[in-house]
Amino acid sequence: MKRKGILYLIADFSRGEQVIEQALKAGVDYVQLREKNISSAEYLRRAKRMKQMTDAYHTPLLINDRIDIAMIIGAEGVHLGQDDIPVSEARRILGPGVIIGATAKTVEQALDAQKQGADYLGSGAWFLSNTKQNAIPIKEETYVNILENSSIPNVAVGGIQVDNCHIPLKSGADGLAISAGILASTNIHDAVMGFRIQLGEK
């Protein structure tokens, strides 16, 4: 996984395929498929379609939560939350070549995930977002402590927009995990380029 300047898209199919393809064409580094409240069969169908799209742009695909679906479609990785199976079990099942990301909201969670074999961390929420309206915003001090005590890349997540992403970047974030900040934009290409500029200024 990249160490710095990571532009990481969190996507579902709620806005259709076209906006996802526009983001891929504009040039994101990774895509995480995050679907909620759908059947396993439908999740698998969407994951297969997303894999076709990401493969066309040579972009690694990670599946949120579902290791089984990631294995079936040959995804490049998975992202696991605190309520999902342990990173160590995922690593045992998936092997060394698959990217495993973990959510870490505290230093303890970050160190535990790193020890278990995570390749990167996602920490937040930095700001309120439509996908996680009840999330408790992370304190900047906590985020900096996570960075200082872990040695794997960390992407800032949660309500990230072009006009606020400088805040986590100034705190030391290695990258940005973005959903609506790209997919809800009226101009997907310009949104991606805007984030790229901010990442380049880090």
PDB file of C-alpha atoms in Angstrom:
ATOM      1  CA  MET A   1       0.000   0.000   0.000  1.00  0.00           C
ATOM      2  CA  LYS A   2       1.113   3.554  -0.650  1.00  0.00           C
ATOM      3  CA  ARG A   3       2.729   5.304   2.298  1.00  0.00           C
ATOM      4  CA  LYS A   4       1.747   8.908   1.579  1.00  0.00           C
ATOM      5  CA  GLY A   5      -0.704  10.918  -0.474  1.00  0.00           C
ATOM      6  CA  ILE A   6      -3.378   8.228  -0.406  1.00  0.00           C
ATOM      7  CA  LEU A   7      -6.702   9.093  -2.064  1.00  0.00           C
ATOM      8  CA  TYR A   8      -9.129   6.410  -0.924  1.00  0.00           C
ATOM      9  CA  LEU A   9     -12.722   6.287  -2.150  1.00  0.00           C
ATOM     10  CA  ILE A  10     -15.478   4.711  -0.051  1.00  0.00           C
ATOM     11  CA  ALA A  11     -18.316   3.859  -2.412  1.00  0.00           C
ATOM     12  CA  ASP A  12     -21.625   2.106  -2.779  1.00  0.00           C
ATOM     13  CA  PHE A  13     -24.039   1.928  -5.674  1.00  0.00           C
ATOM     14  CA  SER A  14     -26.652   4.287  -4.220  1.00  0.00           C
ATOM     15  CA  ARG A  15     -25.716   7.030  -6.692  1.00  0.00           C
ATOM     16  CA  GLY A  16     -25.274   4.638  -9.601  1.00  0.00           C
ATOM     17  CA  GLU A  17     -22.288   3.323 -11.499  1.00  0.00           C
ATOM     18  CA  GLN A  18     -21.531   6.445 -13.497  1.00  0.00           C
ATOM     19  CA  VAL A  19     -20.222   8.536 -10.604  1.00  0.00           C
ATOM     20  CA  ILE A  20     -17.982   5.683  -9.444  1.00  0.00           C
ATOM     21  CA  GLU A  21     -16.557   5.275 -12.925  1.00  0.00           C
ATOM     22  CA  GLN A  22     -15.932   9.015 -13.158  1.00  0.00           C
ATOM     23  CA  ALA A  23     -13.982   8.864  -9.894  1.00  0.00           C
ATOM     24  CA  LEU A  24     -11.964   5.906 -11.159  1.00  0.00           C
ATOM     25  CA  LYS A  25     -11.237   7.719 -14.396  1.00  0.00           C
ATOM     26  CA  ALA A  26     -10.154  10.842 -12.494  1.00  0.00           C
ATOM     27  CA  GLY A  27      -7.679   8.746 -10.535  1.00  0.00           C
ATOM     28  CA  VAL A  28      -8.326   7.494  -7.009  1.00  0.00           C
ATOM     29  CA  ASP A  29      -5.756   5.153  -5.463  1.00  0.00           C
ATOM     30  CA  TYR A  30      -8.079   2.648  -3.772  1.00  0.00           C
ATOM     31  CA  VAL A  31     -11.802   1.903  -3.675  1.00  0.00           C
ATOM     32  CA  GLN A  32     -13.614   0.398  -0.726  1.00  0.00           C
ATOM     33  CA  LEU A  33     -17.043  -1.071  -1.434  1.00  0.00           C
ATOM     34  CA  ARG A  34     -19.193  -0.390   1.601  1.00  0.00           C
ATOM     35  CA  GLU A  35     -22.775  -1.642   1.347  1.00  0.00           C
ATOM     36  CA  LYS A  36     -25.219  -1.849   4.236  1.00  0.00           C
ATOM     37  CA  ASN A  37     -28.681  -3.348   4.704  1.00  0.00           C
ATOM     38  CA  ILE A  38     -28.645  -5.549   1.615  1.00  0.00           C
ATOM     39  CA  SER A  39     -28.662  -9.325   1.233  1.00  0.00           C
ATOM     40  CA  SER A  40     -25.454 -11.291   0.872  1.00  0.00           C
ATOM     41  CA  ALA A  41     -26.492 -12.259  -2.643  1.00  0.00           C
ATOM     42  CA  GLU A  42     -26.961  -8.630  -3.632  1.00  0.00           C
ATOM     43  CA  TYR A  43     -23.710  -7.619  -1.943  1.00  0.00           C
ATOM     44  CA  LEU A  44     -21.904 -10.280  -3.968  1.00  0.00           C
ATOM     45  CA  ARG A  45     -23.519  -9.118  -7.197  1.00  0.00           C
ATOM     46  CA  ARG A  46     -22.473  -5.530  -6.559  1.00  0.00           C
ATOM     47  CA  ALA A  47     -18.988  -6.577  -5.517  1.00  0.00           C
ATOM     48  CA  LYS A  48     -18.506  -8.504  -8.757  1.00  0.00           C
ATOM     49  CA  ARG A  49     -19.597  -5.469 -10.746  1.00  0.00           C
ATOM     50  CA  MET A  50     -17.326  -3.162  -8.754  1.00  0.00           C
ATOM     51  CA  LYS A  51     -14.397  -5.526  -9.356  1.00  0.00           C
ATOM     52  CA  GLN A  52     -15.001  -5.291 -13.093  1.00  0.00           C
ATOM     53  CA  MET A  53     -14.939  -1.507 -12.852  1.00  0.00           C
ATOM     54  CA  THR A  54     -11.849  -1.229 -10.669  1.00  0.00           C
ATOM     55  CA  ASP A  55      -9.958  -3.787 -12.748  1.00  0.00           C
ATOM     56  CA  ALA A  56     -10.612  -1.686 -15.845  1.00  0.00           C
ATOM     57  CA  TYR A  57      -8.736   1.196 -14.197  1.00  0.00           C
ATOM     58  CA  HIS A  58      -6.117  -0.950 -12.438  1.00  0.00           C
ATOM     59  CA  THR A  59      -7.354   0.282  -9.059  1.00  0.00           C
ATOM     60  CA  PRO A  60      -7.221  -1.990  -5.988  1.00  0.00           C
ATOM     61  CA  LEU A  61     -10.624  -2.891  -4.528  1.00  0.00           C
ATOM     62  CA  LEU A  62     -11.243  -3.485  -0.842  1.00  0.00           C
ATOM     63  CA  ILE A  63     -14.459  -4.921   0.583  1.00  0.00           C
ATOM     64  CA  ASN A  64     -15.895  -3.562   3.810  1.00  0.00           C
ATOM     65  CA  ASP A  65     -16.595  -6.186   6.485  1.00  0.00           C
ATOM     66  CA  ARG A  66     -17.147  -9.189   4.228  1.00  0.00           C
ATOM     67  CA  ILE A  67     -14.063 -11.393   3.978  1.00  0.00           C
ATOM     68  CA  ASP A  68     -16.088 -14.119   2.268  1.00  0.00           C
ATOM     69  CA  ILE A  69     -17.139 -11.822  -0.556  1.00  0.00           C
ATOM     70  CA  ALA A  70     -13.610 -10.457  -0.904  1.00  0.00           C
ATOM     71  CA  MET A  71     -12.324 -14.011  -1.336  1.00  0.00           C
ATOM     72  CA  ILE A  72     -14.993 -14.991  -3.858  1.00  0.00           C
ATOM     73  CA  ILE A  73     -14.341 -12.044  -6.176  1.00  0.00           C
ATOM     74  CA  GLY A  74     -10.579 -11.893  -5.649  1.00  0.00           C
ATOM     75  CA  ALA A  75     -10.571  -8.411  -4.146  1.00  0.00           C
ATOM     76  CA  GLU A  76      -7.215  -6.887  -3.326  1.00  0.00           C
ATOM     77  CA  GLY A  77      -8.206  -6.286   0.278  1.00  0.00           C
ATOM     78  CA  VAL A  78     -10.725  -5.852   3.069  1.00  0.00           C
ATOM     79  CA  HIS A  79     -11.479  -3.189   5.642  1.00  0.00           C
ATOM     80  CA  LEU A  80     -12.513  -4.307   9.114  1.00  0.00           C
ATOM     81  CA  GLY A  81     -14.280  -2.331  11.819  1.00  0.00           C
ATOM     82  CA  GLN A  82     -14.038  -2.884  15.545  1.00  0.00           C
ATOM     83  CA  ASP A  83     -17.106  -5.148  15.489  1.00  0.00           C
ATOM     84  CA  ASP A  84     -15.851  -7.334  12.628  1.00  0.00           C
ATOM     85  CA  ILE A  85     -13.645 -10.419  12.904  1.00  0.00           C
ATOM     86  CA  PRO A  86     -10.149  -9.778  14.290  1.00  0.00           C
ATOM     87  CA  VAL A  87      -7.427  -8.668  11.903  1.00  0.00           C
ATOM     88  CA  SER A  88      -5.310 -11.663  12.916  1.00  0.00           C
ATOM     89  CA  GLU A  89      -8.041 -14.090  11.829  1.00  0.00           C
ATOM     90  CA  ALA A  90      -8.512 -12.231   8.563  1.00  0.00           C
ATOM     91  CA  ARG A  91      -4.773 -12.376   7.933  1.00  0.00           C
ATOM     92  CA  ARG A  92      -4.717 -16.114   8.671  1.00  0.00           C
ATOM     93  CA  ILE A  93      -7.541 -16.705   6.204  1.00  0.00           C
ATOM     94  CA  LEU A  94      -6.502 -14.287   3.468  1.00  0.00           C
ATOM     95  CA  GLY A  95      -2.731 -14.685   3.617  1.00  0.00           C
ATOM     96  CA  PRO A  96       0.092 -12.156   3.397  1.00  0.00           C
ATOM     97  CA  GLY A  97      -0.627 -10.700  -0.028  1.00  0.00           C
ATOM     98  CA  VAL A  98      -4.040  -9.183   0.699  1.00  0.00           C
ATOM     99  CA  ILE A  99      -4.432  -5.626   2.005  1.00  0.00           C
ATOM    100  CA  ILE A 100      -6.140  -5.496   5.397  1.00  0.00           C
ATOM    101  CA  GLY A 101      -7.270  -2.186   6.819  1.00  0.00           C
ATOM    102  CA  ALA A 102      -8.674  -1.588  10.278  1.00  0.00           C
ATOM    103  CA  THR A 103     -10.669   1.143  11.945  1.00  0.00           C
ATOM    104  CA  ALA A 104      -8.812   2.651  14.898  1.00  0.00           C
ATOM    105  CA  LYS A 105     -10.272   5.406  17.051  1.00  0.00           C
ATOM    106  CA  THR A 106      -7.817   5.073  19.929  1.00  0.00           C
ATOM    107  CA  VAL A 107      -4.104   4.436  20.345  1.00  0.00           C
ATOM    108  CA  GLU A 108      -4.911   1.041  21.872  1.00  0.00           C
ATOM    109  CA  GLN A 109      -6.988   0.006  18.864  1.00  0.00           C
ATOM    110  CA  ALA A 110      -4.271   1.203  16.492  1.00  0.00           C
ATOM    111  CA  LEU A 111      -1.520  -0.727  18.241  1.00  0.00           C
ATOM    112  CA  ASP A 112      -3.670  -3.850  18.448  1.00  0.00           C
ATOM    113  CA  ALA A 113      -4.544  -3.733  14.742  1.00  0.00           C
ATOM    114  CA  GLN A 114      -0.926  -3.166  13.781  1.00  0.00           C
ATOM    115  CA  LYS A 115       0.235  -6.037  15.978  1.00  0.00           C
ATOM    116  CA  GLN A 116      -2.341  -8.329  14.390  1.00  0.00           C
ATOM    117  CA  GLY A 117      -1.077  -7.555  10.902  1.00  0.00           C
ATOM    118  CA  ALA A 118      -3.092  -4.631   9.539  1.00  0.00           C
ATOM    119  CA  ASP A 119      -1.582  -2.836   6.547  1.00  0.00           C
ATOM    120  CA  TYR A 120      -3.208   0.514   7.239  1.00  0.00           C
ATOM    121  CA  LEU A 121      -5.541   2.280   9.656  1.00  0.00           C
ATOM    122  CA  GLY A 122      -8.623   4.413   9.113  1.00  0.00           C
ATOM    123  CA  SER A 123      -9.176   6.918  11.914  1.00  0.00           C
ATOM    124  CA  GLY A 124     -12.002   9.372  12.559  1.00  0.00           C
ATOM    125  CA  ALA A 125     -14.608  10.522  12.305  1.00  0.00           C
ATOM    126  CA  TRP A 126     -13.101  13.895  11.609  1.00  0.00           C
ATOM    127  CA  PHE A 127     -16.397  15.524  10.718  1.00  0.00           C
ATOM    128  CA  LEU A 128     -20.045  14.473  10.686  1.00  0.00           C
ATOM    129  CA  SER A 129     -21.163  12.668   7.550  1.00  0.00           C
ATOM    130  CA  ASN A 130     -24.315  11.252   5.995  1.00  0.00           C
ATOM    131  CA  THR A 131     -22.959   7.695   6.116  1.00  0.00           C
ATOM    132  CA  LYS A 132     -22.228   7.800   9.851  1.00  0.00           C
ATOM    133  CA  GLN A 133     -24.413  10.493  11.383  1.00  0.00           C
ATOM    134  CA  ASN A 134     -23.989   9.225  14.947  1.00  0.00           C
ATOM    135  CA  ALA A 135     -20.204   9.030  14.834  1.00  0.00           C
ATOM    136  CA  ILE A 136     -18.312  10.800  17.601  1.00  0.00           C
ATOM    137  CA  PRO A 137     -15.709  13.162  16.100  1.00  0.00           C
ATOM    138  CA  ILE A 138     -12.123  12.271  16.899  1.00  0.00           C
ATOM    139  CA  LYS A 139     -10.052  14.785  18.815  1.00  0.00           C
ATOM    140  CA  GLU A 140      -7.023  16.094  16.964  1.00  0.00           C
ATOM    141  CA  GLU A 141      -4.852  15.220  19.961  1.00  0.00           C
ATOM    142  CA  THR A 142      -6.072  11.622  19.826  1.00  0.00           C
ATOM    143  CA  TYR A 143      -5.356  11.404  16.115  1.00  0.00           C
ATOM    144  CA  VAL A 144      -1.835  12.741  16.518  1.00  0.00           C
ATOM    145  CA  ASN A 145      -1.226  10.228  19.321  1.00  0.00           C
ATOM    146  CA  ILE A 146      -2.373   7.415  17.038  1.00  0.00           C
ATOM    147  CA  LEU A 147       0.066   8.556  14.360  1.00  0.00           C
ATOM    148  CA  GLU A 148       2.940   8.901  16.807  1.00  0.00           C
ATOM    149  CA  ASN A 149       2.406   5.428  18.248  1.00  0.00           C
ATOM    150  CA  SER A 150       1.838   3.441  15.051  1.00  0.00           C
ATOM    151  CA  SER A 151       4.016   2.882  12.010  1.00  0.00           C
ATOM    152  CA  ILE A 152       1.558   1.896   9.276  1.00  0.00           C
ATOM    153  CA  PRO A 153      -0.244   4.366   6.978  1.00  0.00           C
ATOM    154  CA  ASN A 154      -3.279   6.155   8.386  1.00  0.00           C
ATOM    155  CA  VAL A 155      -6.108   7.605   6.313  1.00  0.00           C
ATOM    156  CA  ALA A 156      -8.387  10.198   7.848  1.00  0.00           C
ATOM    157  CA  VAL A 157     -12.078   9.370   7.492  1.00  0.00           C
ATOM    158  CA  GLY A 158     -15.433  10.952   8.204  1.00  0.00           C
ATOM    159  CA  GLY A 159     -17.044  13.895   6.418  1.00  0.00           C
ATOM    160  CA  ILE A 160     -13.895  14.767   4.489  1.00  0.00           C
ATOM    161  CA  GLN A 161     -14.418  17.541   1.924  1.00  0.00           C
ATOM    162  CA  VAL A 162     -12.043  19.561  -0.238  1.00  0.00           C
ATOM    163  CA  ASP A 163     -12.530  22.600   1.990  1.00  0.00           C
ATOM    164  CA  ASN A 164     -11.784  20.804   5.278  1.00  0.00           C
ATOM    165  CA  CYS A 165      -9.265  18.102   4.364  1.00  0.00           C
ATOM    166  CA  HIS A 166      -6.342  20.395   5.179  1.00  0.00           C
ATOM    167  CA  ILE A 167      -7.147  19.903   8.873  1.00  0.00           C
ATOM    168  CA  PRO A 168      -6.369  16.155   9.103  1.00  0.00           C
ATOM    169  CA  LEU A 169      -3.515  16.584   6.625  1.00  0.00           C
ATOM    170  CA  LYS A 170      -1.898  19.197   8.851  1.00  0.00           C
ATOM    171  CA  SER A 171      -2.225  16.724  11.719  1.00  0.00           C
ATOM    172  CA  GLY A 172      -0.142  14.250   9.730  1.00  0.00           C
ATOM    173  CA  ALA A 173      -2.660  12.031   7.917  1.00  0.00           C
ATOM    174  CA  ASP A 174      -1.077   9.865   5.234  1.00  0.00           C
ATOM    175  CA  GLY A 175      -4.210  10.001   3.137  1.00  0.00           C
ATOM    176  CA  LEU A 176      -7.905  10.767   2.919  1.00  0.00           C
ATOM    177  CA  ALA A 177     -10.850   8.353   2.850  1.00  0.00           C
ATOM    178  CA  ILE A 178     -13.700  10.087   1.071  1.00  0.00           C
ATOM    179  CA  SER A 179     -17.253   9.214   0.102  1.00  0.00           C
ATOM    180  CA  ALA A 180     -19.706  12.068  -0.494  1.00  0.00           C
ATOM    181  CA  GLY A 181     -16.852  14.541  -0.857  1.00  0.00           C
ATOM    182  CA  ILE A 182     -16.273  12.969  -4.260  1.00  0.00           C
ATOM    183  CA  LEU A 183     -19.401  11.033  -5.212  1.00  0.00           C
ATOM    184  CA  ALA A 184     -21.890  13.794  -4.308  1.00  0.00           C
ATOM    185  CA  SER A 185     -19.897  16.453  -6.124  1.00  0.00           C
ATOM    186  CA  THR A 186     -21.390  18.146  -9.164  1.00  0.00           C
ATOM    187  CA  ASN A 187     -18.043  17.649 -10.912  1.00  0.00           C
ATOM    188  CA  ILE A 188     -16.357  14.390  -9.925  1.00  0.00           C
ATOM    189  CA  HIS A 189     -13.154  15.074 -11.839  1.00  0.00           C
ATOM    190  CA  ASP A 190     -12.677  18.496 -10.264  1.00  0.00           C
ATOM    191  CA  ALA A 191     -13.350  17.080  -6.800  1.00  0.00           C
ATOM    192  CA  VAL A 192     -10.698  14.395  -7.254  1.00  0.00           C
ATOM    193  CA  MET A 193      -8.230  16.957  -8.583  1.00  0.00           C
ATOM    194  CA  GLY A 194      -9.002  19.230  -5.635  1.00  0.00           C
ATOM    195  CA  PHE A 195      -8.130  16.479  -3.182  1.00  0.00           C
ATOM    196  CA  ARG A 196      -5.014  15.642  -5.194  1.00  0.00           C
ATOM    197  CA  ILE A 197      -3.830  19.238  -4.888  1.00  0.00           C
ATOM    198  CA  GLN A 198      -4.384  19.201  -1.136  1.00  0.00           C
ATOM    199  CA  LEU A 199      -2.525  15.902  -0.798  1.00  0.00           C
ATOM    200  CA  GLY A 200       0.352  17.313  -2.809  1.00  0.00           C
ATOM    201  CA  GLU A 201       0.616  20.261  -0.441  1.00  0.00           C
ATOM    202  CA  LYS A 202       0.946  18.008   2.597  1.00  0.00           C
TER     203      LYS A 202
END
